[in-house]
């Protein structure tokens, strides 16, 4: 059996890095527990309390808390700890999965089934945690809650330096280590293969694990990762400030009211313009820009000009569903260029141009509009995710020391976003103090290009990302992958592969082929356990009809060729999906993954200008 690498035996783990991990074959017939589920409540583990262990149909559900403590740094003296849940199947097949978190965490998935939704049912042991803090009154672990609406809201935990570390990385390592100890005790066998899988902040969790804890997981799936989340947070403020200049009224907090700046019909116009410029670049007009490499500003800007009210060729009525105002076009250009300080120094990545800027009503998802403009419309209230979730994270988590603000009101979190100073506030994502010795980039980011320990351990990494969702730039993760590949001697594909998904909203949805989690899971297990590297991952489209209107702004071929109810391949970066020229366009078998001959520094709308401090570092 492969040895279980515990936190207390890190030195042994690093000595073991000299050769890839080996393991006995998976127990095909499965392993039964050697003790009762309820008996786990009496298990003695370091700095851990098992709160309950309950036998459910087919599995044992364990709830516990690690390193429970009362904070001396938090003025409220709230209780903190890493709440976790672990499901143990009655018949175990040797695999363990750690599920990544989401957002600012703070709520435990108390009955984890697996990130793809099928793992527990397939005989995996599955764990999840709450990121080291609890803000859910309905699902508190250990009877404590640690949010304060007058001091950061659900991001209040970031006032405590240890809670920041637990959220950033410590919770992953502690939960996985304790879970593996429970597994060993329950089944009498060590874990054979360990995996971690998550999206958004959970994707960041996965990338953090590969870089900080290379001995801990054999396979890592990172979806839409916020691998440089503090820098993406700068883009949230930048986008809202740029959009705010279009606002004609204020919200209940006295801040620019954003929902009116880009109504859905205007984003539909923007999507049509981008498709008109780039859809045919991959050889098939179908509403999907597979050749995002060559969809540059040089191609998109003339298309936007043709859709500009009054001066273009598509009408002159603002917000009428046929054109964009010149101010809206300028706003899009500024947002897609990415945030800078007053001297023009890049603070985060720019963005790929992608048709997913508009999420059709029949293809719902947390797309560009949900993050930047509006989610559910509420009169007088900004509901864009950048101004709710993002507005709490930016002052409390991404600034050092935390800028403690109330949630609402004229001096609340929204005000912090709209008055954020890109010269004086942006550098604070790198700041350290005596009370907060780790910066936001220290405890949160996963920007290292050095994956030598992970590769030497035998680890495998799959990253999937939207070409352009509303919060994380697809150009940023593509640039990181290229730099990592360079650092790894051009051999990144031996152990890590990136799959880009056009049109996809954040972590799924949109007018895209977004159903591929189970195939991704199969790809990583085949790679880890059978050494079969994925060249492509087949994704399904669940739309029952084309989400694009027939005619009007859109080329009629889009509705005809869109892969309704079918499949398309996601290709290993930098390859792209290309139609072979015959056969149904909703069948992945009729598409090939080809090298577009993209080279850094060529015809592209972003450059390699990082100074070594991380993506877009200062």
Coordinates of C-alpha atoms in Angstrom, one line a residue:
X1 CA 0.0 0.0 0.0
X2 CA 1.1 3.5 -0.7
X3 CA 2.2 5.2 2.5
X4 CA -0.1 7.8 4.1
X5 CA 1.7 11.1 4.2
X6 CA 0.7 12.9 7.4
X7 CA 1.5 16.4 8.4
X8 CA 3.7 15.1 11.2
X9 CA 5.8 13.2 8.7
X10 CA 6.5 15.9 6.2
X11 CA 10.2 15.2 6.2
X12 CA 9.6 11.6 5.3
X13 CA 7.3 12.8 2.5
X14 CA 9.9 15.0 1.0
X15 CA 12.6 12.3 1.1
X16 CA 10.1 10.1 -0.7
X17 CA 9.8 12.7 -3.5
X18 CA 12.7 11.1 -5.4
X19 CA 10.5 8.7 -7.3
X20 CA 6.8 8.7 -8.2
X21 CA 4.4 7.3 -5.7
X22 CA 3.5 3.6 -6.1
X23 CA 0.4 1.8 -4.9
X24 CA -1.2 -1.5 -4.8
X25 CA -4.1 -2.1 -7.2
X26 CA -7.4 -0.7 -6.1
X27 CA -9.5 -3.2 -4.1
X28 CA -11.9 -4.0 -7.0
X29 CA -14.3 -5.9 -4.8
X30 CA -14.2 -3.2 -2.1
X31 CA -13.3 -3.1 1.5
X32 CA -15.8 -3.2 4.4
X33 CA -15.4 -1.2 7.6
X34 CA -13.7 -3.1 10.4
X35 CA -15.5 -1.1 13.1
X36 CA -18.9 0.5 13.6
X37 CA -19.7 4.0 12.3
X38 CA -20.9 5.2 15.7
X39 CA -17.7 4.0 17.3
X40 CA -15.8 6.7 15.3
X41 CA -17.2 9.3 17.7
X42 CA -14.8 8.0 20.3
X43 CA -11.8 8.1 18.0
X44 CA -8.9 10.1 19.4
X45 CA -7.2 12.4 16.9
X46 CA -4.7 15.2 17.3
X47 CA -6.5 18.6 18.0
X48 CA -9.7 17.2 16.6
X49 CA -13.2 16.6 18.0
X50 CA -15.6 14.2 16.4
X51 CA -18.9 15.8 17.0
X52 CA -21.0 13.0 15.6
X53 CA -20.8 9.9 13.5
X54 CA -24.0 8.7 11.9
X55 CA -24.7 5.6 9.9
X56 CA -26.8 6.5 6.8
X57 CA -28.0 4.2 4.0
X58 CA -24.8 3.1 2.3
X59 CA -22.3 5.2 4.2
X60 CA -21.1 6.6 7.5
X61 CA -21.3 10.4 7.9
X62 CA -18.7 11.9 10.2
X63 CA -18.8 15.6 11.4
X64 CA -15.9 17.1 13.3
X65 CA -13.9 20.2 14.0
X66 CA -10.1 20.7 14.0
X67 CA -8.1 23.2 16.1
X68 CA -11.2 24.7 17.8
X69 CA -10.2 27.9 19.6
X70 CA -11.5 31.2 20.9
X71 CA -9.8 34.1 19.0
X72 CA -7.8 36.6 21.0
X73 CA -7.2 38.7 17.9
X74 CA -10.8 39.1 17.0
X75 CA -12.4 41.9 19.1
X76 CA -15.6 39.8 19.3
X77 CA -13.6 36.8 20.6
X78 CA -15.5 34.5 18.3
X79 CA -14.8 30.8 18.2
X80 CA -13.0 29.4 15.2
X81 CA -12.0 26.0 13.9
X82 CA -11.9 23.9 10.8
X83 CA -15.3 22.2 10.6
X84 CA -15.2 19.1 8.4
X85 CA -17.4 16.4 7.1
X86 CA -16.3 12.9 5.9
X87 CA -18.5 10.3 4.2
X88 CA -17.2 6.7 4.3
X89 CA -19.0 4.2 2.0
X90 CA -20.0 0.8 3.4
X91 CA -17.9 -0.7 0.5
X92 CA -14.8 1.4 -0.1
X93 CA -12.6 1.1 -3.2
X94 CA -9.5 2.8 -2.0
X95 CA -10.0 6.3 -3.3
X96 CA -10.3 9.5 -1.3
X97 CA -11.5 12.9 -2.5
X98 CA -11.2 16.3 -0.9
X99 CA -13.8 18.7 -2.2
X100 CA -12.8 22.3 -2.6
X101 CA -14.8 25.2 -1.1
X102 CA -16.4 28.2 -2.7
X103 CA -16.6 31.9 -2.3
X104 CA -15.4 32.9 1.1
X105 CA -16.4 29.5 2.4
X106 CA -18.0 29.6 5.9
X107 CA -20.6 26.9 5.4
X108 CA -19.9 23.2 5.7
X109 CA -21.2 20.8 3.1
X110 CA -22.2 18.3 5.8
X111 CA -23.1 15.4 3.5
X112 CA -20.4 15.5 0.8
X113 CA -21.2 13.3 -2.2
X114 CA -18.2 14.4 -4.3
X115 CA -17.4 17.4 -6.5
X116 CA -18.7 15.6 -9.6
X117 CA -21.7 14.3 -7.6
X118 CA -21.0 10.6 -8.2
X119 CA -17.9 9.8 -6.2
X120 CA -19.5 8.6 -2.9
X121 CA -21.9 6.4 -4.9
X122 CA -18.9 4.9 -6.7
X123 CA -17.2 3.8 -3.4
X124 CA -15.0 6.9 -2.8
X125 CA -14.5 8.4 0.7
X126 CA -15.3 12.1 0.4
X127 CA -14.5 15.0 2.6
X128 CA -15.3 18.7 2.7
X129 CA -14.6 21.6 5.1
X130 CA -15.9 25.1 6.0
X131 CA -12.6 27.0 5.4
X132 CA -12.0 27.4 9.1
X133 CA -15.0 29.7 10.0
X134 CA -18.8 29.5 10.1
X135 CA -21.2 32.2 9.0
X136 CA -24.2 29.9 8.4
X137 CA -26.7 30.1 11.3
X138 CA -28.6 27.1 9.8
X139 CA -25.6 24.8 9.6
X140 CA -23.2 25.7 12.3
X141 CA -20.4 23.3 13.2
X142 CA -19.7 23.1 16.9
X143 CA -22.4 25.7 17.7
X144 CA -20.5 28.8 16.7
X145 CA -20.9 31.5 14.1
X146 CA -18.4 34.2 13.4
X147 CA -19.8 36.9 11.2
X148 CA -20.6 40.5 12.2
X149 CA -22.7 42.7 9.9
X150 CA -21.1 45.8 11.4
X151 CA -17.5 44.6 10.9
X152 CA -17.1 42.8 7.6
X153 CA -20.2 40.6 7.5
X154 CA -19.4 37.1 6.4
X155 CA -15.8 38.1 5.7
X156 CA -15.4 39.1 9.4
X157 CA -13.2 36.0 10.0
X158 CA -10.4 37.7 8.2
X159 CA -9.8 39.9 11.2
X160 CA -8.1 36.8 12.7
X161 CA -4.7 36.0 11.2
X162 CA -5.1 32.2 11.8
X163 CA -8.5 32.2 10.3
X164 CA -7.0 33.8 7.2
X165 CA -4.5 31.0 7.0
X166 CA -7.1 28.3 7.6
X167 CA -9.2 29.7 4.8
X168 CA -6.2 30.2 2.4
X169 CA -4.5 26.8 2.8
X170 CA -4.3 25.3 6.2
X171 CA -7.9 23.9 6.2
X172 CA -7.1 21.8 3.1
X173 CA -4.1 20.1 4.6
X174 CA -5.6 19.6 8.0
X175 CA -8.8 18.2 6.7
X176 CA -7.2 15.8 4.2
X177 CA -4.7 14.6 6.9
X178 CA -7.3 14.0 9.5
X179 CA -9.7 12.3 7.0
X180 CA -7.0 9.9 5.9
X181 CA -6.4 9.0 9.6
X182 CA -10.1 8.3 10.1
X183 CA -10.1 6.2 6.8
X184 CA -7.2 4.1 8.0
X185 CA -8.8 3.5 11.4
X186 CA -12.2 2.7 9.9
X187 CA -11.1 0.3 7.2
X188 CA -7.8 -0.9 8.5
X189 CA -6.1 0.2 5.3
X190 CA -4.4 3.4 4.1
X191 CA -5.8 5.4 1.2
X192 CA -4.6 4.1 -2.2
X193 CA -5.2 7.2 -4.3
X194 CA -6.0 10.7 -3.1
X195 CA -7.7 13.5 -5.2
X196 CA -8.9 17.0 -4.8
X197 CA -11.5 18.7 -7.0
X198 CA -13.2 22.0 -6.8
X199 CA -14.3 25.1 -8.8
X200 CA -13.7 28.9 -8.3
X201 CA -12.2 29.2 -4.8
X202 CA -12.4 25.4 -4.7
X203 CA -10.3 25.5 -7.9
X204 CA -7.8 27.7 -6.0
X205 CA -7.8 25.2 -3.2
X206 CA -6.8 22.5 -5.7
X207 CA -4.0 24.6 -7.2
X208 CA -2.8 25.6 -3.7
X209 CA -2.6 21.9 -2.8
X210 CA -0.5 21.0 -5.8
X211 CA 2.0 23.8 -4.9
X212 CA 2.0 23.8 -1.1
X213 CA 1.3 20.1 -0.3
X214 CA 2.7 18.2 -3.3
X215 CA 2.7 14.9 -1.2
X216 CA -0.9 15.1 -0.3
X217 CA -2.9 14.4 -3.5
X218 CA -2.1 12.2 -6.5
X219 CA -4.7 13.8 -8.7
X220 CA -5.8 17.5 -8.8
X221 CA -8.8 18.9 -10.7
X222 CA -9.0 22.7 -10.6
X223 CA -12.0 24.3 -12.3
X224 CA -12.2 28.0 -13.0
X225 CA -9.6 28.5 -10.4
X226 CA -9.2 31.8 -8.5
X227 CA -5.5 31.0 -8.4
X228 CA -4.6 34.8 -8.0
X229 CA -7.9 35.8 -6.3
X230 CA -6.6 39.0 -4.6
X231 CA -5.5 40.4 -8.0
X232 CA -8.9 39.3 -9.5
X233 CA -10.4 41.3 -6.6
X234 CA -8.7 44.4 -7.9
X235 CA -10.4 43.8 -11.3
X236 CA -13.7 43.6 -9.5
X237 CA -13.2 47.1 -8.1
X238 CA -11.9 48.4 -11.5
X239 CA -14.9 47.0 -13.4
X240 CA -17.4 48.5 -11.0
X241 CA -15.7 51.9 -11.1
X242 CA -15.6 51.9 -14.9
X243 CA -19.3 50.9 -15.1
X244 CA -20.1 53.4 -12.4
X245 CA -19.2 56.2 -14.8
X246 CA -22.2 55.1 -17.0
X247 CA -24.6 55.2 -14.0
X248 CA -27.4 57.8 -14.0
X249 CA -28.6 57.3 -10.5
X250 CA -27.5 56.0 -7.1
X251 CA -28.6 53.0 -5.0
X252 CA -29.8 52.7 -1.4
X253 CA -26.2 53.1 -0.2
X254 CA -25.6 56.2 -2.2
X255 CA -23.4 54.5 -4.7
X256 CA -23.6 54.3 -8.5
X257 CA -26.6 52.1 -9.5
X258 CA -25.1 49.6 -12.0
X259 CA -28.0 47.4 -13.4
X260 CA -29.0 50.1 -15.9
X261 CA -25.6 50.5 -17.4
X262 CA -25.7 47.3 -19.4
X263 CA -29.2 45.8 -19.8
X264 CA -29.3 42.3 -21.2
X265 CA -30.2 43.4 -24.7
X266 CA -27.0 45.5 -24.7
X267 CA -24.9 42.5 -23.8
X268 CA -26.6 40.6 -26.5
X269 CA -25.4 43.3 -29.0
X270 CA -21.9 43.0 -27.6
X271 CA -22.0 39.2 -28.0
X272 CA -23.2 39.5 -31.6
X273 CA -20.4 41.9 -32.4
X274 CA -17.7 39.6 -30.9
X275 CA -19.1 36.6 -32.7
X276 CA -19.2 38.6 -36.0
X277 CA -15.5 39.3 -35.6
X278 CA -14.3 35.9 -34.4
X279 CA -16.8 33.1 -34.8
X280 CA -15.5 32.0 -38.2
X281 CA -11.8 31.9 -37.1
X282 CA -12.1 28.3 -36.2
X283 CA -13.7 27.3 -39.5
X284 CA -17.3 27.0 -38.3
X285 CA -19.9 29.6 -37.5
X286 CA -21.7 28.2 -34.6
X287 CA -21.8 30.7 -31.8
X288 CA -18.6 29.4 -30.2
X289 CA -15.2 31.0 -30.6
X290 CA -12.9 28.0 -30.3
X291 CA -10.0 29.9 -31.8
X292 CA -9.8 32.4 -29.0
X293 CA -6.1 32.8 -29.5
X294 CA -6.7 34.9 -32.6
X295 CA -9.8 36.8 -31.4
X296 CA -7.8 39.9 -30.7
X297 CA -8.7 43.5 -30.0
X298 CA -7.5 44.3 -33.6
X299 CA -10.4 42.1 -34.8
X300 CA -13.0 43.0 -32.2
X301 CA -12.7 46.8 -32.1
X302 CA -13.9 47.3 -35.8
X303 CA -16.9 45.0 -35.0
X304 CA -17.8 47.1 -31.9
X305 CA -17.5 50.2 -34.0
X306 CA -20.0 48.9 -36.5
X307 CA -22.4 48.3 -33.6
X308 CA -22.0 51.8 -32.1
X309 CA -25.2 53.8 -32.1
X310 CA -25.3 56.6 -34.6
X311 CA -21.9 56.0 -36.2
X312 CA -22.1 52.3 -37.0
X313 CA -24.4 50.3 -39.3
X314 CA -26.7 48.8 -36.8
X315 CA -29.0 51.6 -35.7
X316 CA -28.9 54.7 -33.5
X317 CA -31.3 53.9 -30.6
X318 CA -29.4 53.3 -27.3
X319 CA -30.6 50.3 -25.3
X320 CA -32.9 49.3 -28.2
X321 CA -31.2 46.0 -28.8
X322 CA -29.4 46.9 -32.0
X323 CA -26.4 49.0 -30.9
X324 CA -24.2 50.2 -28.1
X325 CA -23.5 53.8 -27.1
X326 CA -20.0 55.0 -27.7
X327 CA -19.6 55.3 -23.9
X328 CA -20.5 51.6 -23.5
X329 CA -18.0 50.6 -26.1
X330 CA -15.3 52.6 -24.4
X331 CA -16.3 50.9 -21.1
X332 CA -16.0 47.4 -22.5
X333 CA -12.5 48.2 -24.0
X334 CA -11.3 49.6 -20.6
X335 CA -12.7 46.6 -18.7
X336 CA -11.2 44.0 -21.1
X337 CA -7.8 45.7 -21.0
X338 CA -7.7 45.0 -17.2
X339 CA -6.9 47.2 -14.2
X340 CA -3.9 49.5 -14.0
X341 CA -2.6 52.1 -11.6
X342 CA -2.3 55.8 -12.6
X343 CA 1.1 55.1 -14.2
X344 CA -0.4 52.4 -16.4
X345 CA 1.2 49.5 -14.6
X346 CA -0.9 46.3 -14.9
X347 CA -2.5 45.1 -11.7
X348 CA -4.2 42.0 -13.1
X349 CA -4.6 40.3 -16.5
X350 CA -6.6 41.6 -19.4
X351 CA -9.3 39.3 -20.9
X352 CA -10.1 37.2 -23.9
X353 CA -12.9 38.5 -26.0
X354 CA -15.6 35.8 -25.9
X355 CA -19.3 35.6 -26.9
X356 CA -20.1 34.5 -23.3
X357 CA -20.3 38.2 -22.3
X358 CA -24.1 37.6 -22.8
X359 CA -25.8 34.7 -21.1
X360 CA -29.0 33.9 -23.0
X361 CA -32.1 33.5 -20.9
X362 CA -32.3 29.8 -21.8
X363 CA -28.7 29.1 -20.8
X364 CA -28.5 30.5 -17.3
X365 CA -25.4 30.8 -15.3
X366 CA -23.2 33.2 -13.3
X367 CA -21.9 34.9 -16.4
X368 CA -20.4 38.3 -17.1
X369 CA -23.6 40.2 -16.2
X370 CA -24.1 38.4 -12.9
X371 CA -20.7 39.3 -11.7
X372 CA -20.5 42.8 -13.1
X373 CA -24.0 44.2 -13.6
X374 CA -26.9 42.4 -11.9
X375 CA -28.1 39.1 -10.6
X376 CA -31.7 39.2 -9.5
X377 CA -33.0 42.7 -10.1
X378 CA -34.0 44.6 -6.9
X379 CA -35.2 48.2 -7.1
X380 CA -32.5 50.5 -5.9
X381 CA -30.1 47.7 -4.9
X382 CA -26.9 46.6 -6.5
X383 CA -26.9 42.8 -6.7
X384 CA -23.8 42.2 -8.9
X385 CA -21.7 39.6 -7.3
X386 CA -18.7 42.0 -7.4
X387 CA -20.7 44.3 -5.2
X388 CA -21.9 41.6 -2.7
X389 CA -19.5 38.7 -2.3
X390 CA -16.6 40.7 -3.8
X391 CA -17.3 43.8 -1.9
X392 CA -16.9 41.9 1.4
X393 CA -13.7 40.1 0.3
X394 CA -11.8 43.1 -1.0
X395 CA -11.5 45.1 2.2
X396 CA -11.4 42.3 4.7
X397 CA -9.5 39.4 3.1
X398 CA -7.5 41.0 0.3
X399 CA -6.2 44.0 2.2
X400 CA -3.6 43.8 4.9
X401 CA -4.4 44.9 7.5
X402 CA -8.1 44.3 6.9
X403 CA -10.1 47.5 6.2
X404 CA -13.0 46.8 8.6
X405 CA -16.3 48.1 7.2
X406 CA -20.0 47.6 7.8
X407 CA -21.8 45.6 5.2
X408 CA -24.2 48.4 4.2
X409 CA -24.6 52.1 4.4
X410 CA -22.7 55.1 3.0
X411 CA -19.4 53.9 4.4
X412 CA -20.0 50.2 3.8
X413 CA -18.5 47.6 1.5
X414 CA -19.9 49.1 -1.7
X415 CA -18.4 52.4 -0.9
X416 CA -15.0 50.8 -0.4
X417 CA -15.2 49.3 -3.8
X418 CA -16.3 52.5 -5.6
X419 CA -13.6 54.5 -3.7
X420 CA -10.8 51.9 -4.0
X421 CA -7.5 53.6 -4.9
X422 CA -5.5 51.7 -7.4
X423 CA -2.3 53.5 -6.4
X424 CA -2.5 53.3 -2.6
X425 CA -4.9 50.4 -1.9
X426 CA -3.9 47.9 -4.6
X427 CA -0.3 47.3 -3.2
X428 CA -1.9 46.1 0.1
X429 CA -2.6 42.7 -1.4
X430 CA 1.2 42.2 -1.0
X431 CA 1.4 43.9 2.4
X432 CA 2.5 42.3 5.6
X433 CA 2.4 43.6 9.2
X434 CA 3.4 42.3 12.6
X435 CA -0.2 41.2 13.4
X436 CA -0.7 39.8 9.8
X437 CA 2.7 38.4 8.8
X438 CA 1.2 36.8 5.6
X439 CA -0.1 39.0 2.8
X440 CA -3.3 38.1 0.9
X441 CA -1.1 36.9 -1.9
X442 CA 0.9 34.8 0.6
X443 CA -2.0 32.9 2.1
X444 CA -4.3 32.8 -0.9
X445 CA -2.4 32.8 -4.2
X446 CA -1.3 29.7 -6.2
X447 CA 0.8 31.5 -8.7
X448 CA 4.1 29.6 -8.4
X449 CA 5.4 28.1 -11.7
X450 CA 7.6 25.7 -9.7
X451 CA 5.7 22.4 -9.8
X452 CA 8.9 20.2 -9.6
X453 CA 8.0 18.6 -6.2
X454 CA 4.4 17.8 -7.4
X455 CA 5.7 16.3 -10.7
X456 CA 8.5 14.4 -8.9
X457 CA 5.9 12.9 -6.5
X458 CA 4.0 11.6 -9.5
X459 CA 1.1 14.0 -9.2
X460 CA -1.2 14.9 -12.1
X461 CA -3.1 18.2 -12.6
X462 CA -6.1 19.0 -14.8
X463 CA -7.3 22.6 -15.0
X464 CA -10.4 23.6 -16.8
X465 CA -11.4 27.3 -17.2
X466 CA -13.9 29.5 -19.0
X467 CA -12.3 31.4 -21.9
X468 CA -13.8 34.4 -20.2
X469 CA -16.1 34.3 -17.3
X470 CA -17.2 37.2 -15.2
X471 CA -14.6 37.1 -12.4
X472 CA -11.4 35.3 -13.5
X473 CA -9.6 36.1 -16.7
X474 CA -9.1 33.1 -19.0
X475 CA -6.0 34.9 -20.4
X476 CA -4.5 34.9 -16.8
X477 CA -4.6 31.1 -16.4
X478 CA -3.4 30.6 -20.0
X479 CA -0.5 32.9 -19.3
X480 CA 0.3 31.1 -16.0
X481 CA 0.3 27.7 -17.8
X482 CA 2.7 28.9 -20.4
X483 CA 5.1 30.3 -17.8
X484 CA 4.8 27.1 -15.8
X485 CA 5.5 25.1 -18.9
X486 CA 8.6 27.2 -19.5
X487 CA 9.8 26.8 -15.9
X488 CA 9.3 23.0 -16.2
X489 CA 11.5 22.8 -19.3
X490 CA 8.6 22.6 -21.8
X491 CA 7.4 19.4 -20.3
X492 CA 4.3 20.6 -18.4
X493 CA 2.1 18.4 -20.5
X494 CA 3.7 15.3 -18.9
X495 CA 1.8 16.0 -15.6
X496 CA -0.5 19.1 -16.1
X497 CA -3.0 20.0 -18.7
X498 CA -5.3 23.0 -19.2
X499 CA -8.7 22.8 -21.0
X500 CA -10.3 26.1 -22.0
X501 CA -14.1 26.3 -22.4
X502 CA -15.6 29.0 -24.7
X503 CA -18.8 30.7 -23.7
X504 CA -19.0 29.1 -20.3
X505 CA -20.2 31.1 -17.3
X506 CA -18.5 30.8 -14.0
X507 CA -18.2 27.1 -13.0
X508 CA -20.8 26.2 -15.6
X509 CA -23.8 27.4 -17.5
X510 CA -24.0 29.8 -20.5
X511 CA -24.3 29.0 -24.2
X512 CA -21.6 26.4 -24.0
X513 CA -20.7 22.7 -23.7
X514 CA -20.4 22.8 -19.9
X515 CA -21.3 19.3 -18.7
X516 CA -18.0 17.5 -18.3
X517 CA -17.3 17.0 -14.6
X518 CA -17.7 13.2 -14.7
X519 CA -15.5 12.9 -17.8
X520 CA -13.0 15.2 -16.1
X521 CA -13.0 12.8 -13.1
X522 CA -12.5 9.8 -15.4
X523 CA -9.7 11.6 -17.1
X524 CA -7.8 12.3 -13.9
X525 CA -8.2 8.8 -12.5
X526 CA -7.1 7.3 -15.8
X527 CA -4.0 9.5 -15.8
X528 CA -3.1 8.9 -12.2
X529 CA -3.9 5.2 -12.1
X530 CA -3.2 4.0 -15.7
X531 CA -0.9 6.7 -17.0
X532 CA -3.3 7.6 -19.8
X533 CA -2.9 11.4 -20.4
X534 CA -6.0 13.2 -21.6
X535 CA -5.7 14.7 -25.0
X536 CA -9.3 15.9 -25.0
X537 CA -12.3 15.8 -22.6
X538 CA -15.7 15.4 -24.1
X539 CA -18.3 18.0 -22.9
X540 CA -22.0 17.9 -23.4
X541 CA -24.4 20.7 -24.1
X542 CA -27.7 20.4 -22.2
X543 CA -29.6 23.1 -24.1
X544 CA -32.7 21.6 -25.7
X545 CA -32.7 24.3 -28.4
X546 CA -30.2 26.8 -29.6
X547 CA -29.9 29.6 -27.0
X548 CA -29.1 32.1 -29.8
X549 CA -32.0 33.7 -31.7
X550 CA -32.5 32.8 -35.3
X551 CA -31.6 35.7 -37.4
X552 CA -31.6 39.3 -36.2
X553 CA -28.2 40.3 -34.9
X554 CA -26.8 36.8 -35.2
X555 CA -25.7 34.9 -38.3
X556 CA -28.4 32.3 -39.1
X557 CA -25.7 29.6 -39.2
X558 CA -25.2 30.0 -35.5
X559 CA -28.6 28.5 -34.6
X560 CA -28.1 25.8 -37.2
X561 CA -24.6 24.7 -36.1
X562 CA -24.8 25.3 -32.3
X563 CA -24.3 21.8 -30.6
X564 CA -27.8 21.6 -29.2
X565 CA -28.2 18.5 -27.1
X566 CA -24.9 17.2 -28.3
X567 CA -21.2 17.0 -27.5
X568 CA -18.0 18.9 -28.3
X569 CA -14.4 18.2 -27.3
X570 CA -12.4 20.4 -24.9
X571 CA -8.8 20.3 -26.1
X572 CA -5.5 20.4 -24.2
X573 CA -4.1 23.9 -24.3
X574 CA -3.0 25.4 -26.6
X575 CA -4.8 23.1 -29.1
X576 CA -8.3 24.1 -30.2
X577 CA -11.4 22.3 -31.4
X578 CA -11.9 22.3 -35.1
X579 CA -14.7 21.0 -37.3
X580 CA -13.5 18.2 -39.7
X581 CA -15.8 19.5 -42.4
X582 CA -18.6 16.9 -42.4
X583 CA -21.0 15.3 -40.0
X584 CA -23.3 16.6 -37.3
X585 CA -22.0 19.7 -35.5
X586 CA -23.3 18.4 -32.2
X587 CA -21.1 15.3 -32.2
X588 CA -17.6 15.5 -30.7
X589 CA -16.4 12.7 -33.1
X590 CA -16.6 15.2 -35.9
X591 CA -14.1 17.6 -34.3
X592 CA -10.3 17.4 -34.0
X593 CA -8.0 19.0 -31.6
X594 CA -5.4 21.0 -33.6
X595 CA -2.5 23.2 -32.9
X596 CA -3.3 26.8 -33.9
X597 CA 0.4 27.6 -34.0
X598 CA -0.1 30.3 -31.4
X599 CA 3.2 31.6 -30.1
X600 CA 3.7 34.0 -27.2
X601 CA 4.2 37.6 -28.4
X602 CA 2.4 37.0 -31.7
X603 CA -1.0 38.2 -32.8
X604 CA -2.7 38.2 -29.5
X605 CA -4.4 40.7 -27.2
X606 CA -2.3 40.2 -24.2
X607 CA 1.4 40.2 -23.5
X608 CA 3.8 38.7 -21.0
X609 CA 4.5 41.6 -18.7
X610 CA 4.7 40.0 -15.3
X611 CA 7.6 41.1 -13.1
X612 CA 7.9 37.9 -11.1
X613 CA 5.7 38.7 -8.1
X614 CA 2.8 36.8 -9.6
X615 CA 0.2 37.3 -12.2
X616 CA 0.3 41.0 -13.1
X617 CA 2.4 41.6 -10.0
X618 CA 3.7 45.0 -9.0

